[in-house]
CSV table of C-alpha atoms in Angstrom, one decimal:
chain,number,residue,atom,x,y,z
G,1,UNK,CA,-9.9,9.3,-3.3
G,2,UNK,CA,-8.8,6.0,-4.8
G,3,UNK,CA,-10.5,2.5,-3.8
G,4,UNK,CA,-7.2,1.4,-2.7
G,5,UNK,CA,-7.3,4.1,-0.1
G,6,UNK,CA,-10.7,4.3,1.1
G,7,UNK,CA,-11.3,0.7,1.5
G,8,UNK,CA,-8.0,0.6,3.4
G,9,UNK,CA,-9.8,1.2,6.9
G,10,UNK,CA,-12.8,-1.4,6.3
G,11,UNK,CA,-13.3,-3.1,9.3
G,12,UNK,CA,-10.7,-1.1,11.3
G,13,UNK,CA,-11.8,1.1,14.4
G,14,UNK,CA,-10.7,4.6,12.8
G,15,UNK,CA,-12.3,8.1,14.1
G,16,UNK,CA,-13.5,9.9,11.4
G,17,UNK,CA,-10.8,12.8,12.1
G,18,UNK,CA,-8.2,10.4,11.5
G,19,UNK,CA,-9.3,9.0,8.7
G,20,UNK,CA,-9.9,12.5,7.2
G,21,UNK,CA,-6.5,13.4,7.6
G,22,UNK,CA,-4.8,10.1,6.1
G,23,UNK,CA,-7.3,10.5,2.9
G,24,UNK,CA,-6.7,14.3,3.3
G,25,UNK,CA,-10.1,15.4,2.2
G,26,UNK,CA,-12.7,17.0,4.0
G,27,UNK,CA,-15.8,14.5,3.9
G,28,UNK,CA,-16.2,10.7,4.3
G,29,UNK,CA,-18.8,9.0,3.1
G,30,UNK,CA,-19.4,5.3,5.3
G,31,UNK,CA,-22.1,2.9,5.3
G,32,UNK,CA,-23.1,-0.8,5.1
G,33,UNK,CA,-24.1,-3.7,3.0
G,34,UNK,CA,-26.1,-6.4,4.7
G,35,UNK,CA,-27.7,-9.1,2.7
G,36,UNK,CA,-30.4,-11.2,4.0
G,37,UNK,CA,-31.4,-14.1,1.1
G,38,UNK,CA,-32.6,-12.0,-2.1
G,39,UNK,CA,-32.8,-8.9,0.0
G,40,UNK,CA,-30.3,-6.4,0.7
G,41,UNK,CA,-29.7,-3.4,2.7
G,42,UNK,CA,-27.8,-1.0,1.7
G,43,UNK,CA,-26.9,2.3,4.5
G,44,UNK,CA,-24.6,5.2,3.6
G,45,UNK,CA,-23.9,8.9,5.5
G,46,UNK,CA,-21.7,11.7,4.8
G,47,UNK,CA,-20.1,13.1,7.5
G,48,UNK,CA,-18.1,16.8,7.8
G,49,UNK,CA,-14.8,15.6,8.8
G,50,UNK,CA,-14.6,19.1,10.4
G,51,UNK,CA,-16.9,18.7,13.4
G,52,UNK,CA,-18.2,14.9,12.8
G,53,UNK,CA,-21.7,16.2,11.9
G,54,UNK,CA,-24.1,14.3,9.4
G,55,UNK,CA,-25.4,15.7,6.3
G,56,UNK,CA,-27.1,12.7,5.1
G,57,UNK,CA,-27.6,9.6,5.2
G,58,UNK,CA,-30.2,7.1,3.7
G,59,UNK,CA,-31.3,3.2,3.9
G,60,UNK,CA,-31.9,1.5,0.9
G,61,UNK,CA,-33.7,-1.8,0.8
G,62,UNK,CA,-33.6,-3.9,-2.6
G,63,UNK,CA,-34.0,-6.9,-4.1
G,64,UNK,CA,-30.4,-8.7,-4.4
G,65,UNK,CA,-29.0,-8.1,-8.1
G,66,UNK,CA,-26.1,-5.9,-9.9
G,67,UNK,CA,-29.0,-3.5,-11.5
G,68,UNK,CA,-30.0,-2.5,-8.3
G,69,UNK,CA,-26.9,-2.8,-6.4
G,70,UNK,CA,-25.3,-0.4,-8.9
G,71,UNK,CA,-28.6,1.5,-9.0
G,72,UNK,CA,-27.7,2.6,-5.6
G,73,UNK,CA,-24.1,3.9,-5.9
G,74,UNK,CA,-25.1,6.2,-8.6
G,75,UNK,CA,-28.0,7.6,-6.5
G,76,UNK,CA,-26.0,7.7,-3.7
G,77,UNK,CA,-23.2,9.7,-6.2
G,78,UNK,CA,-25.6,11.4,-7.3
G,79,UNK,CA,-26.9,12.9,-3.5
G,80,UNK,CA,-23.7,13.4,-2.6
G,81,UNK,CA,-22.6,15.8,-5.4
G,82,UNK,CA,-26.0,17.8,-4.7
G,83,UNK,CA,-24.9,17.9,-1.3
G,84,UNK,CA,-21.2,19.0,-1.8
G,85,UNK,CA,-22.6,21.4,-4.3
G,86,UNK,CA,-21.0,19.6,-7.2
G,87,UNK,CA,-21.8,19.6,-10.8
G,88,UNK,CA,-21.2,15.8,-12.9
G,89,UNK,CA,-20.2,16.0,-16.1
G,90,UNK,CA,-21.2,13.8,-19.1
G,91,UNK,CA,-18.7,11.6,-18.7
G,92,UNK,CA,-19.3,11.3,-15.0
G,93,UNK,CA,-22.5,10.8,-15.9
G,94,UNK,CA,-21.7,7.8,-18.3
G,95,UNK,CA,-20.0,5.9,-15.7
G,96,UNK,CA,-22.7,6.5,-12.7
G,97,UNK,CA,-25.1,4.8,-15.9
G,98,UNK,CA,-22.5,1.8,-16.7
G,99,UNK,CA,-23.2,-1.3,-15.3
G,100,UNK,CA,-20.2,-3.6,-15.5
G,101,UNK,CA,-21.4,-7.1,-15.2
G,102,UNK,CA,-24.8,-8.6,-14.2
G,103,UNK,CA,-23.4,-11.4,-12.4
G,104,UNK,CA,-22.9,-10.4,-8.4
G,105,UNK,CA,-20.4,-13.1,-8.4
G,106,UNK,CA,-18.5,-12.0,-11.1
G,107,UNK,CA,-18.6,-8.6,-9.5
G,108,UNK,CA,-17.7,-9.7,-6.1
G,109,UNK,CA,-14.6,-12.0,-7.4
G,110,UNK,CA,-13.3,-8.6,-9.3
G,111,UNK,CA,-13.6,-6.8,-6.3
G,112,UNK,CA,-11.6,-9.3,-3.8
G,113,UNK,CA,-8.8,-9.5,-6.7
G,114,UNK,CA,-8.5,-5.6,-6.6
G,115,UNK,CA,-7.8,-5.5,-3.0
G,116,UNK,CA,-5.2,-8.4,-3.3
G,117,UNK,CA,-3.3,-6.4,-5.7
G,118,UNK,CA,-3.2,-4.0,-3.1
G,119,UNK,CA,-0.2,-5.1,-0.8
G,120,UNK,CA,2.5,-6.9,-3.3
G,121,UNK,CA,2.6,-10.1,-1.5
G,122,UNK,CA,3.3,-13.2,-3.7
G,123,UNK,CA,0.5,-14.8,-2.4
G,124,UNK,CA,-2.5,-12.1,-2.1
G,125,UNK,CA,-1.2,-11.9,-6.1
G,126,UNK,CA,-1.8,-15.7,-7.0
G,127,UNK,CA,-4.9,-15.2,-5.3
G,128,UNK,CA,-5.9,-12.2,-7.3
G,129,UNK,CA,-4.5,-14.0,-10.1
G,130,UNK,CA,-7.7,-16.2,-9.2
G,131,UNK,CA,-10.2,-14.1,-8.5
G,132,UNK,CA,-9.5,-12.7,-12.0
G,133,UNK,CA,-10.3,-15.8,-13.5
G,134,UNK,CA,-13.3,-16.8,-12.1
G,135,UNK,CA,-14.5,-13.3,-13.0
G,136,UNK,CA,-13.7,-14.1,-16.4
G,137,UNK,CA,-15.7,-17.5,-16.2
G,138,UNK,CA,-19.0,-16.3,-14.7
G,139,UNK,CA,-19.2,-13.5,-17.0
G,140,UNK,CA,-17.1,-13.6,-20.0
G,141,UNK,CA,-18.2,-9.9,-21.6
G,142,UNK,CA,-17.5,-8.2,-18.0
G,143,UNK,CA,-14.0,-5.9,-19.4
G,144,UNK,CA,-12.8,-5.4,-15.6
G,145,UNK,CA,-12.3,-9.1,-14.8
G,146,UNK,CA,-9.6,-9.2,-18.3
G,147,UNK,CA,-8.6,-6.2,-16.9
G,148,UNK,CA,-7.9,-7.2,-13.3
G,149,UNK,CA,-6.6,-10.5,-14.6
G,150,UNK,CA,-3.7,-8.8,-16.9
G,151,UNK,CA,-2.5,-6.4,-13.8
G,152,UNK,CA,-2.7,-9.7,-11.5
G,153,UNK,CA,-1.1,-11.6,-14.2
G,154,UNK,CA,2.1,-9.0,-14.8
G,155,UNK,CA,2.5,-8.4,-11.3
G,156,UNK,CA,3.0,-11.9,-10.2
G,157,UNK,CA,5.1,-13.0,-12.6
G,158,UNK,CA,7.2,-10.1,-11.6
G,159,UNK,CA,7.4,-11.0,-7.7
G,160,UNK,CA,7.2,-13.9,-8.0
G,161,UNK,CA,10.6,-14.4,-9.9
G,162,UNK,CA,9.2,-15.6,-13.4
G,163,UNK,CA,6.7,-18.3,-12.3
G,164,UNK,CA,3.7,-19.7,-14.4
G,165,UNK,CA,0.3,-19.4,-13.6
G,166,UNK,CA,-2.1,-21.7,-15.1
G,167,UNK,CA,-4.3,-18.6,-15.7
G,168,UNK,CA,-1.8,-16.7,-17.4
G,169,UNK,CA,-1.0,-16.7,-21.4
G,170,UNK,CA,2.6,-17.7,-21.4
G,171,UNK,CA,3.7,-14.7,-23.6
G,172,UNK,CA,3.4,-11.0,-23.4
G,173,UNK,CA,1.8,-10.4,-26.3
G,174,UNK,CA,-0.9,-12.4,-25.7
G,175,UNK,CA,-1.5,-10.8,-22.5
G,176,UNK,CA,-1.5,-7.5,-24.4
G,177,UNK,CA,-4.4,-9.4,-25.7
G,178,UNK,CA,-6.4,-9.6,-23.2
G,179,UNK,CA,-5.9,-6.1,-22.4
G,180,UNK,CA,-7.5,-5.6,-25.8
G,181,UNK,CA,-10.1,-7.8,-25.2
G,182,UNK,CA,-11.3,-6.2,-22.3
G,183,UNK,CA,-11.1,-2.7,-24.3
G,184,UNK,CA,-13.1,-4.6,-26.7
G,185,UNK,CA,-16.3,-4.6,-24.1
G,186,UNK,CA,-15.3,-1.2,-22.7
G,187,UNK,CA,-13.3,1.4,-24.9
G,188,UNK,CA,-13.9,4.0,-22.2
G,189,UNK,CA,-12.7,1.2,-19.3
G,190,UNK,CA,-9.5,3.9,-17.4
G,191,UNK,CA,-8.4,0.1,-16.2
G,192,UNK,CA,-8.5,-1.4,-19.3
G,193,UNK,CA,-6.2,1.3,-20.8
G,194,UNK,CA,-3.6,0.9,-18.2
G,195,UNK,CA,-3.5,-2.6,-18.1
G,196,UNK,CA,-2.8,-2.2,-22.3
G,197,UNK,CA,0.1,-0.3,-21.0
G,198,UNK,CA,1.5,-2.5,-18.6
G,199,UNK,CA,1.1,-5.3,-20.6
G,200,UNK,CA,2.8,-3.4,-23.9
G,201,UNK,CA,5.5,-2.2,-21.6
G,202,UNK,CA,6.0,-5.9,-20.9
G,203,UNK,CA,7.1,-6.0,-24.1
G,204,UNK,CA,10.3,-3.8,-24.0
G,205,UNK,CA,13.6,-5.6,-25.4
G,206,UNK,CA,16.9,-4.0,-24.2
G,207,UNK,CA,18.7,-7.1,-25.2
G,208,UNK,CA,21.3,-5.6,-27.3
G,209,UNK,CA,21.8,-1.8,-28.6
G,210,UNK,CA,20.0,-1.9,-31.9
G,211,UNK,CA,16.9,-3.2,-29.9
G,212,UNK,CA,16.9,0.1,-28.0
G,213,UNK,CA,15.0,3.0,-31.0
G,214,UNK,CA,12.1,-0.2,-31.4
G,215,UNK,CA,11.6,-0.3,-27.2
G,216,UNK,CA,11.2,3.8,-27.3
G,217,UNK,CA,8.3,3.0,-29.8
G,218,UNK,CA,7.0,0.3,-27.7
G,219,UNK,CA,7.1,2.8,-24.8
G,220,UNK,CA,5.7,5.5,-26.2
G,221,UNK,CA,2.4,3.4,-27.2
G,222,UNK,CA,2.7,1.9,-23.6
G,223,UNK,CA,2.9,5.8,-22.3
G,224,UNK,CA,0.2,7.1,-24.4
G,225,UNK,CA,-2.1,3.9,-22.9
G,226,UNK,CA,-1.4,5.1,-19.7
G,227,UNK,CA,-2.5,8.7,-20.2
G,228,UNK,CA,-5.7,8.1,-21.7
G,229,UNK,CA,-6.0,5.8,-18.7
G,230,UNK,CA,-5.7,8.5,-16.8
G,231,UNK,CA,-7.4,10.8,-18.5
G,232,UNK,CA,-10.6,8.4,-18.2
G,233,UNK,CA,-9.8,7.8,-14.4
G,234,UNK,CA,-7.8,10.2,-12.8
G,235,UNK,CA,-8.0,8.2,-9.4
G,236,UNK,CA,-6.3,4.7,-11.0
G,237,UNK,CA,-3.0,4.8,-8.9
G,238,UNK,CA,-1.8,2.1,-10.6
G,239,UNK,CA,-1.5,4.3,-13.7
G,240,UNK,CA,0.4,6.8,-12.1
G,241,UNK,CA,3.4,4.6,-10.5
G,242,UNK,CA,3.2,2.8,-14.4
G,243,UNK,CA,3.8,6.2,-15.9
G,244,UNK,CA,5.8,7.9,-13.8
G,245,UNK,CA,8.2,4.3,-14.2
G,246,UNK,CA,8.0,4.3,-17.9
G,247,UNK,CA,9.5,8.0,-17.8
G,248,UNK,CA,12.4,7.4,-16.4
G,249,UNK,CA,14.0,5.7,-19.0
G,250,UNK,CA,16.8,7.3,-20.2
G,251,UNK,CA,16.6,6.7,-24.0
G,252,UNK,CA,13.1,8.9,-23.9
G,253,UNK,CA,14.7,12.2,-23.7
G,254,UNK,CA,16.3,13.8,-26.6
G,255,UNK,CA,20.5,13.8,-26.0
G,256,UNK,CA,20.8,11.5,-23.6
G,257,UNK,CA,22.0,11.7,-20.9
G,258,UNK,CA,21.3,15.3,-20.5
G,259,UNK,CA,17.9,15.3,-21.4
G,260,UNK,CA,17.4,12.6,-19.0
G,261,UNK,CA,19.4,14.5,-16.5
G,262,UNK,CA,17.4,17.8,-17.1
G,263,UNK,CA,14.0,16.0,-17.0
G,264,UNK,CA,15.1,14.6,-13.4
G,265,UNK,CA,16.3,17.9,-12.4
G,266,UNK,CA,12.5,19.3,-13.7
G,267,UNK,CA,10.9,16.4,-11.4
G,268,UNK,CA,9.1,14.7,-14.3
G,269,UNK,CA,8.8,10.8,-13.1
G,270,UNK,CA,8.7,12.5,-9.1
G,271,UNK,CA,5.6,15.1,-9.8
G,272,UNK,CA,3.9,11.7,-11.5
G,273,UNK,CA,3.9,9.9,-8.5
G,274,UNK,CA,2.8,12.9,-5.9
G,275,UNK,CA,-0.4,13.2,-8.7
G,276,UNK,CA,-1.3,9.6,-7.4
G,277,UNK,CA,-0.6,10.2,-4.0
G,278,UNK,CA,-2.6,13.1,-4.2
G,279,UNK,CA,-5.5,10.4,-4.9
G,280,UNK,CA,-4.1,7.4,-3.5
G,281,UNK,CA,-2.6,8.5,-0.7
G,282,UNK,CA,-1.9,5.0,1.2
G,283,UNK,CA,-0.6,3.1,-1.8
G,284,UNK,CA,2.6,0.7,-1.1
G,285,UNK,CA,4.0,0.9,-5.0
G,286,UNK,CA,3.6,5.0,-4.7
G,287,UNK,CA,5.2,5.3,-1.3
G,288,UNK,CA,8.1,2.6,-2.2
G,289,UNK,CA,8.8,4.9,-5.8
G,290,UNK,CA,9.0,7.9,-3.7
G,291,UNK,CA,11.2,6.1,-1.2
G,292,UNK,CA,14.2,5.4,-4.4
G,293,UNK,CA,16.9,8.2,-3.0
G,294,UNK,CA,18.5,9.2,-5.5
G,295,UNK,CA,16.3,8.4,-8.6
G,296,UNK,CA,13.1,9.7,-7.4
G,297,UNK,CA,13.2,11.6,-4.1
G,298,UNK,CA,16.2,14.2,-4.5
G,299,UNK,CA,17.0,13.6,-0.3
G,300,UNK,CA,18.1,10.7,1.9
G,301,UNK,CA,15.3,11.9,4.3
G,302,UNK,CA,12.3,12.0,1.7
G,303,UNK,CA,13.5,9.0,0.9
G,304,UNK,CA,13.3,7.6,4.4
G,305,UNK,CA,9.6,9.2,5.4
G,306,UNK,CA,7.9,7.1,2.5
G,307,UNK,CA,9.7,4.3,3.7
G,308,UNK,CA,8.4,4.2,7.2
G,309,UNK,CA,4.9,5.2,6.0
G,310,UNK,CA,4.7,1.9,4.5
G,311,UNK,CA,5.5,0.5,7.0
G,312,UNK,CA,3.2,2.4,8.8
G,313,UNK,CA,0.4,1.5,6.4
G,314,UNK,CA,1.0,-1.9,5.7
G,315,UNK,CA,3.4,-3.3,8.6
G,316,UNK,CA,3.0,-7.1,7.4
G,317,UNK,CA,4.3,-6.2,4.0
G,318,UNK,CA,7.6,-6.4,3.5
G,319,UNK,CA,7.8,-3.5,0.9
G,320,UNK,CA,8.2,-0.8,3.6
G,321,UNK,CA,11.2,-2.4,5.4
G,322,UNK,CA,13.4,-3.7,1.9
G,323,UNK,CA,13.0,-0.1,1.0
């Protein structure tokens, strides 16, 4: 299950049963981070969501650094897939071996920018917008801080009606940039790809009618970005409300408008988003796509359900109630 998800009930007093059946899965995996000078401790468990029994659960006590804080989450992965029975791939494999950044600051500034992406609210994005950039500064090779900053950077100039941000390039195409910077230190970074997406889709011109075949090209690259995305991280929910968006543009399908009409009828943009929900199953921007009656969910009711789940999930954000 996505980040954005999991991380939703930090600090909340949630039963494990309940939290189970939000996530919809069938173990949970909590624990701690205490850090005490250049010492921290680090405590995880699984738990059976079925009957609340423990099938492990382990301290760890290291010295204060990202080599060994990361150290632990792969072993910790690692147990856990022994556990469930699991097998890792190569590539899973990769990533439990990738350390991001070396600087716990850097880290930690990334980390608090990705959950104020989370709710859509100008000001969590300014201060994501932030966090980004002070990533970037205390470790300029670390791909997820140009990453983070390019989603932070789209998405508030979007809600926030077109304002500037003093740590945002002024154009589009230099934010595509920075998308291709942080591809650049990562190639296999899922985030990076998406954000190249995003910030090619920024790019779109429907100004006039001959701009239209040169936008399909733009959104085809910005599609295939998405995918490989995707296809890198299949729990990046941003990626999924981005790609299920760019499909429903009408000029995509051959013959419009029918094959626009038949690829709505076929559920093409609405199976995209349940795919993220399936991972991300508390995310605002999935529940508010799904909540668009007619052009996603086929009935006023759907339509209606998503809505008050936002607002059920995230009650001081206006998202659930403009929908």
């Amino acid at each position: 299950i996505a980040r954005q998800s999991s991380f939703s009930f930090k600090d909340k007093d949630v039963d494990i049963a309940t939290m189970a059946q939000q996530l919809n899965v069938r173990h949970i995996l909590e624990g701690s981070v205490r850090r005490s000078g250049d010492r921290v401790r680090i405590t995880a468990q699984l738990i059976d969501a079925k009957d609340s029994s423990h099938l492990w659960s382990q301290t760890y006590d290291r010295d204060y650094s990202a080599e060994n804080l990361f150290d632990v989450q792969s072993e910790i992965a690692r147990v856990i897939t022994d556990r469930l029975r699991m097998t890792l791939t190569g590539e899973d494999e990769g990533r439990l071996a990738n350390v991001p950044t070396r600087n716990t600051e850097a880290y930690t500034a990334y980390l608090i920018g990705r959950q104020r992406l989370t709710d859509r609210k100008v000001e969590g994005l300014a201060d994501a917008v932030e966090q980004f950039a002070l990533a970037v500064e205390l470790d300029p090779q670390f791909a997820g801080a140009y990453s983070g900053l390019v989603d932070a950077c789209s998405l508030y100039g979007g809600y926030s009606g077109g304002k500037s941000n003093e740590h945002c390039p002024p154009s589009p195409a230099e934010l595509e940039q920075l998308a291709r910077k942080a591809l650049e230190l990562d190639p296999e970074s899922g985030e990076a790809w998406i954000s190249l997406g995003g910030a090619i889709r920024g790019q779109m011109d429907f100004s006039s009618f001959e701009s239209v075949p040169e936008s399909m090209l733009v959104l085809r690259e910005a599609i295939a970005a998405f995918e490989r995305g995707l296809e890198l991280n299949p729990t990046l929910s941003q990626g999924y409300h981005w790609l299920g968006h760019a499909h429903q543009f009408i000029h995509l399908y051959p013959d419009p408008p029918r094959g626009w009409i038949e690829a709505y009828q076929a559920g093409v943009w609405e199976s995209i988003y349940d795919k993220g929900l399936e991972v991300d199953p508390l995310s605002i921007p999935l529940h508010y796509q799904k909540s668009l009656y007619p052009l996603v969910s086929k009935s006023k009711e759907g339509a209606i359900r998503h809505a008050q789940r936002m607002v059920e999930i995230a009650p001081d954000s206006p998202r659930g109630y403009s929908a």
